[in-house]
mmCIF file of C-alpha atoms and ligand atoms in Angstrom:
data_model
loop_
_atom_site.group_PDB
_atom_site.id
_atom_site.type_symbol
_atom_site.label_atom_id
_atom_site.label_comp_id
_atom_site.label_asym_id
_atom_site.label_seq_id
_atom_site.Cartn_x
_atom_site.Cartn_y
_atom_site.Cartn_z
ATOM 1 C CA MET A 1 1.963 39.215 67.548
ATOM 2 C CA LYS A 2 2.284 40.760 64.122
ATOM 3 C CA VAL A 3 4.094 44.059 64.041
ATOM 4 C CA VAL A 4 4.637 46.873 61.601
ATOM 5 C CA PHE A 5 8.080 48.332 62.258
ATOM 6 C CA ILE A 6 8.133 51.962 61.211
ATOM 7 C CA ASP A 7 11.058 54.280 60.710
ATOM 8 C CA ARG A 8 10.380 57.785 62.075
ATOM 9 C CA ASP A 9 12.120 60.528 60.086
ATOM 10 C CA GLY A 10 10.804 60.604 56.518
ATOM 11 C CA VAL A 11 7.987 58.162 57.205
ATOM 12 C CA ILE A 12 6.052 59.667 60.139
ATOM 13 C CA ASN A 13 7.434 63.189 59.961
ATOM 14 C CA LYS A 14 9.242 65.262 57.396
ATOM 15 C CA ASP A 15 12.953 64.548 57.599
ATOM 16 C CA VAL A 16 14.559 67.882 58.436
ATOM 17 C CA GLY A 17 17.864 66.318 59.540
ATOM 18 C CA TYR A 18 18.748 65.801 63.220
ATOM 19 C CA LEU A 19 15.322 66.880 64.366
ATOM 20 C CA ASP A 20 15.504 67.880 68.013
ATOM 21 C CA LYS A 21 12.642 70.331 68.526
ATOM 22 C CA ILE A 22 8.877 69.937 68.586
ATOM 23 C CA GLU A 23 8.576 73.064 66.404
ATOM 24 C CA ASP A 24 10.378 71.219 63.604
ATOM 25 C CA PHE A 25 8.216 68.101 63.821
ATOM 26 C CA GLN A 26 5.732 68.011 60.955
ATOM 27 C CA PHE A 27 3.563 64.922 60.592
ATOM 28 C CA ILE A 28 3.384 63.591 57.064
ATOM 29 C CA ASP A 29 -0.058 63.854 55.548
ATOM 30 C CA GLY A 30 -2.218 60.776 56.156
ATOM 31 C CA VAL A 31 -0.092 59.186 58.850
ATOM 32 C CA PHE A 32 -2.853 59.017 61.480
ATOM 33 C CA THR A 33 -5.397 57.484 59.113
ATOM 34 C CA SER A 34 -2.815 55.000 57.865
ATOM 35 C CA PHE A 35 -1.836 53.948 61.376
ATOM 36 C CA ARG A 36 -5.460 53.508 62.437
ATOM 37 C CA TYR A 37 -5.917 51.384 59.329
ATOM 38 C CA LEU A 38 -2.941 49.172 60.269
ATOM 39 C CA GLN A 39 -4.316 48.819 63.790
ATOM 40 C CA SER A 40 -7.663 47.750 62.383
ATOM 41 C CA LEU A 41 -5.847 44.919 60.614
ATOM 42 C CA GLY A 42 -4.513 43.715 63.961
ATOM 43 C CA PHE A 43 -0.966 44.998 63.692
ATOM 44 C CA SER A 44 0.963 46.417 66.611
ATOM 45 C CA LEU A 45 2.967 49.510 65.681
ATOM 46 C CA VAL A 46 6.603 49.861 66.693
ATOM 47 C CA ILE A 47 8.824 52.823 65.819
ATOM 48 C CA ILE A 48 12.512 52.130 65.251
ATOM 49 C CA THR A 49 14.693 55.143 64.632
ATOM 50 C CA ASN A 50 18.397 55.893 64.267
ATOM 51 C CA GLN A 51 19.168 59.054 66.235
ATOM 52 C CA SER A 52 22.897 59.506 65.738
ATOM 53 C CA GLY A 53 22.453 63.208 66.491
ATOM 54 C CA ILE A 54 22.684 62.121 70.138
ATOM 55 C CA GLY A 55 26.000 60.307 69.680
ATOM 56 C CA ARG A 56 27.326 63.170 67.601
ATOM 57 C CA GLY A 57 26.509 65.575 70.419
ATOM 58 C CA TYR A 58 23.966 67.621 68.434
ATOM 59 C CA PHE A 59 21.211 66.995 70.962
ATOM 60 C CA SER A 60 20.646 64.977 74.101
ATOM 61 C CA ASP A 61 18.691 61.889 75.111
ATOM 62 C CA TYR A 62 16.445 64.264 77.010
ATOM 63 C CA ASP A 63 15.762 66.344 73.860
ATOM 64 C CA PHE A 64 14.834 63.139 72.031
ATOM 65 C CA HIS A 65 12.374 62.176 74.750
ATOM 66 C CA VAL A 66 10.725 65.600 74.783
ATOM 67 C CA VAL A 67 9.977 65.262 71.065
ATOM 68 C CA ASN A 68 9.068 61.599 71.451
ATOM 69 C CA ASN A 69 6.610 62.175 74.293
ATOM 70 C CA TRP A 70 4.993 65.004 72.370
ATOM 71 C CA MET A 71 4.665 62.751 69.296
ATOM 72 C CA LEU A 72 3.168 59.904 71.351
ATOM 73 C CA ASP A 73 0.699 62.311 72.887
ATOM 74 C CA LYS A 74 -0.434 63.402 69.411
ATOM 75 C CA PHE A 75 -0.817 59.778 68.376
ATOM 76 C CA SER A 76 -2.891 58.936 71.406
ATOM 77 C CA HIS A 77 -5.189 61.914 70.747
ATOM 78 C CA GLU A 78 -5.644 60.498 67.257
ATOM 79 C CA ASN A 79 -6.508 57.063 68.658
ATOM 80 C CA VAL A 80 -3.249 55.566 67.504
ATOM 81 C CA ASN A 81 -1.553 53.259 69.957
ATOM 82 C CA ILE A 82 2.207 52.938 69.518
ATOM 83 C CA LEU A 83 3.331 49.749 71.248
ATOM 84 C CA ASP A 84 6.939 50.804 71.616
ATOM 85 C CA VAL A 85 9.572 53.237 70.385
ATOM 86 C CA LEU A 86 13.189 52.146 70.096
ATOM 87 C CA TYR A 87 15.999 54.446 69.121
ATOM 88 C CA CYS A 88 19.689 54.031 68.490
ATOM 89 C CA PRO A 89 21.629 56.980 69.960
ATOM 90 C CA HIS A 90 24.986 55.887 68.530
ATOM 91 C CA LYS A 91 27.014 57.265 65.674
ATOM 92 C CA PRO A 92 28.194 54.981 62.864
ATOM 93 C CA LEU A 93 31.757 54.687 64.216
ATOM 94 C CA ASP A 94 30.451 53.347 67.538
ATOM 95 C CA LEU A 95 29.799 50.078 65.697
ATOM 96 C CA CYS A 96 26.830 49.271 67.919
ATOM 97 C CA THR A 97 24.405 46.454 67.200
ATOM 98 C CA CYS A 98 21.285 48.638 67.238
ATOM 99 C CA ARG A 99 21.971 51.159 64.488
ATOM 100 C CA LYS A 100 20.018 50.146 61.382
ATOM 101 C CA PRO A 101 20.738 48.171 59.208
ATOM 102 C CA ASN A 102 21.772 46.165 62.291
ATOM 103 C CA THR A 103 18.881 44.318 63.846
ATOM 104 C CA GLY A 104 19.358 45.083 67.561
ATOM 105 C CA MET A 105 16.153 47.104 67.952
ATOM 106 C CA LEU A 106 14.077 44.436 66.221
ATOM 107 C CA GLU A 107 15.692 41.700 68.325
ATOM 108 C CA THR A 108 14.761 43.636 71.461
ATOM 109 C CA ILE A 109 11.141 43.835 70.362
ATOM 110 C CA ASN A 110 11.127 40.173 69.427
ATOM 111 C CA LYS A 111 12.394 39.174 72.889
ATOM 112 C CA LYS A 112 9.796 41.359 74.543
ATOM 113 C CA TYR A 113 6.722 40.491 72.471
ATOM 114 C CA ASN A 114 7.549 37.405 70.411
ATOM 115 C CA ILE A 115 6.634 38.552 66.958
ATOM 116 C CA ILE A 116 5.515 36.550 63.934
ATOM 117 C CA LYS A 117 8.105 37.519 61.340
ATOM 118 C CA LYS A 118 6.170 36.054 58.425
ATOM 119 C CA GLU A 119 3.197 38.332 59.116
ATOM 120 C CA SER A 120 5.172 41.426 60.122
ATOM 121 C CA TRP A 121 6.212 44.392 57.989
ATOM 122 C CA LEU A 122 8.738 47.180 57.919
ATOM 123 C CA ILE A 123 8.180 50.654 56.453
ATOM 124 C CA GLY A 124 11.162 52.928 55.842
ATOM 125 C CA ASP A 125 12.436 55.659 53.582
ATOM 126 C CA LYS A 126 16.018 54.440 53.120
ATOM 127 C CA GLU A 127 17.335 51.286 51.571
ATOM 128 C CA SER A 128 19.136 50.649 54.879
ATOM 129 C CA ASP A 129 15.708 50.359 56.541
ATOM 130 C CA ILE A 130 14.795 47.666 54.042
ATOM 131 C CA ASP A 131 18.129 45.935 54.724
ATOM 132 C CA THR A 132 17.301 45.939 58.433
ATOM 133 C CA ALA A 133 14.123 43.972 57.764
ATOM 134 C CA ILE A 134 15.908 41.534 55.488
ATOM 135 C CA ASN A 135 18.771 41.060 57.983
ATOM 136 C CA PHE A 136 16.195 40.239 60.641
ATOM 137 C CA GLY A 137 14.166 37.867 58.474
ATOM 138 C CA ILE A 138 11.198 40.075 57.623
ATOM 139 C CA THR A 139 10.502 40.031 53.909
ATOM 140 C CA ASN A 140 7.431 42.296 53.814
ATOM 141 C CA THR A 141 8.844 45.742 53.174
ATOM 142 C CA VAL A 142 7.667 49.138 52.001
ATOM 143 C CA LEU A 143 9.877 52.011 50.919
ATOM 144 C CA VAL A 144 8.225 55.432 50.982
ATOM 145 C CA GLU A 145 9.460 58.298 48.862
ATOM 146 C CA SER A 146 8.570 61.099 51.222
ATOM 147 C CA GLY A 147 12.019 61.316 52.769
ATOM 148 C CA GLN A 148 15.281 60.313 51.170
ATOM 149 C CA GLU A 149 16.301 60.011 47.550
ATOM 150 C CA ILE A 150 15.813 56.397 46.601
ATOM 151 C CA ASP A 151 16.990 54.113 43.840
ATOM 152 C CA LYS A 152 13.722 52.600 42.679
ATOM 153 C CA LYS A 153 15.304 50.276 40.160
ATOM 154 C CA ASN A 154 17.698 48.611 42.580
ATOM 155 C CA SER A 155 15.601 48.690 45.743
ATOM 156 C CA LYS A 156 15.008 45.384 47.505
ATOM 157 C CA ALA A 157 11.698 46.657 48.889
ATOM 158 C CA ASN A 158 8.517 44.779 48.009
ATOM 159 C CA PHE A 159 6.589 47.991 47.530
ATOM 160 C CA ILE A 160 7.516 51.590 46.818
ATOM 161 C CA LEU A 161 4.909 54.212 47.689
ATOM 162 C CA PRO A 162 4.834 58.000 47.363
ATOM 163 C CA SER A 163 4.134 58.163 51.111
ATOM 164 C CA ILE A 164 2.681 56.380 54.136
ATOM 165 C CA LYS A 165 -0.678 57.796 53.054
ATOM 166 C CA PHE A 166 -1.040 55.010 50.491
ATOM 167 C CA ILE A 167 -0.219 52.103 52.804
ATOM 168 C CA ASP A 168 -3.614 50.479 52.221
ATOM 169 C CA SER A 169 -2.550 49.736 48.654
ATOM 170 C CA CYS A 170 0.018 47.176 49.814
ATOM 171 C CA ILE A 171 -0.724 46.046 53.378
ATOM 172 C CA THR A 172 -4.164 44.467 53.374
HETATM 173 MG MG1 MG B 1 14.158 57.764 57.731
HETATM 174 ZN ZN1 ZN B 2 23.060 51.845 68.443
#
């Protein structure tokens, strides 16, 4: 299958830093329409998110799942089907294989669903998201500006967009 891998914080929702409460979760404008559009093109949607706040002890696995289940519920009410959500709970010093830009989460999805890398995409708001795609062998990448500060000139992303709202200008 062809997949769009999507970072969460800064792409789907405003990045408030170590988000652990539903009250702080604000969907970025246009995300539902954009995801329905990607679905209409035959893509499966997979969320891959670093959540080092868990490893750092700022919030728990349980807190993550409360927010995650709430988010998935909103998506399903908006007729968006998220195939899977993977998260890395580790902190950088844990040296795990799943924290982006490592490819562990993408490898897991590939084992489970057998994806077509050539036709798959990754959307992120940090250069390390783009590196994750490249490390895995996905060359179709989009960097959105709605989250982090980015270095447009030196980015390895194929496309840079003001936000997920404009995804139909590059994935067609
Ligand atoms: Mg992000
Ligand atoms: Zn990890």
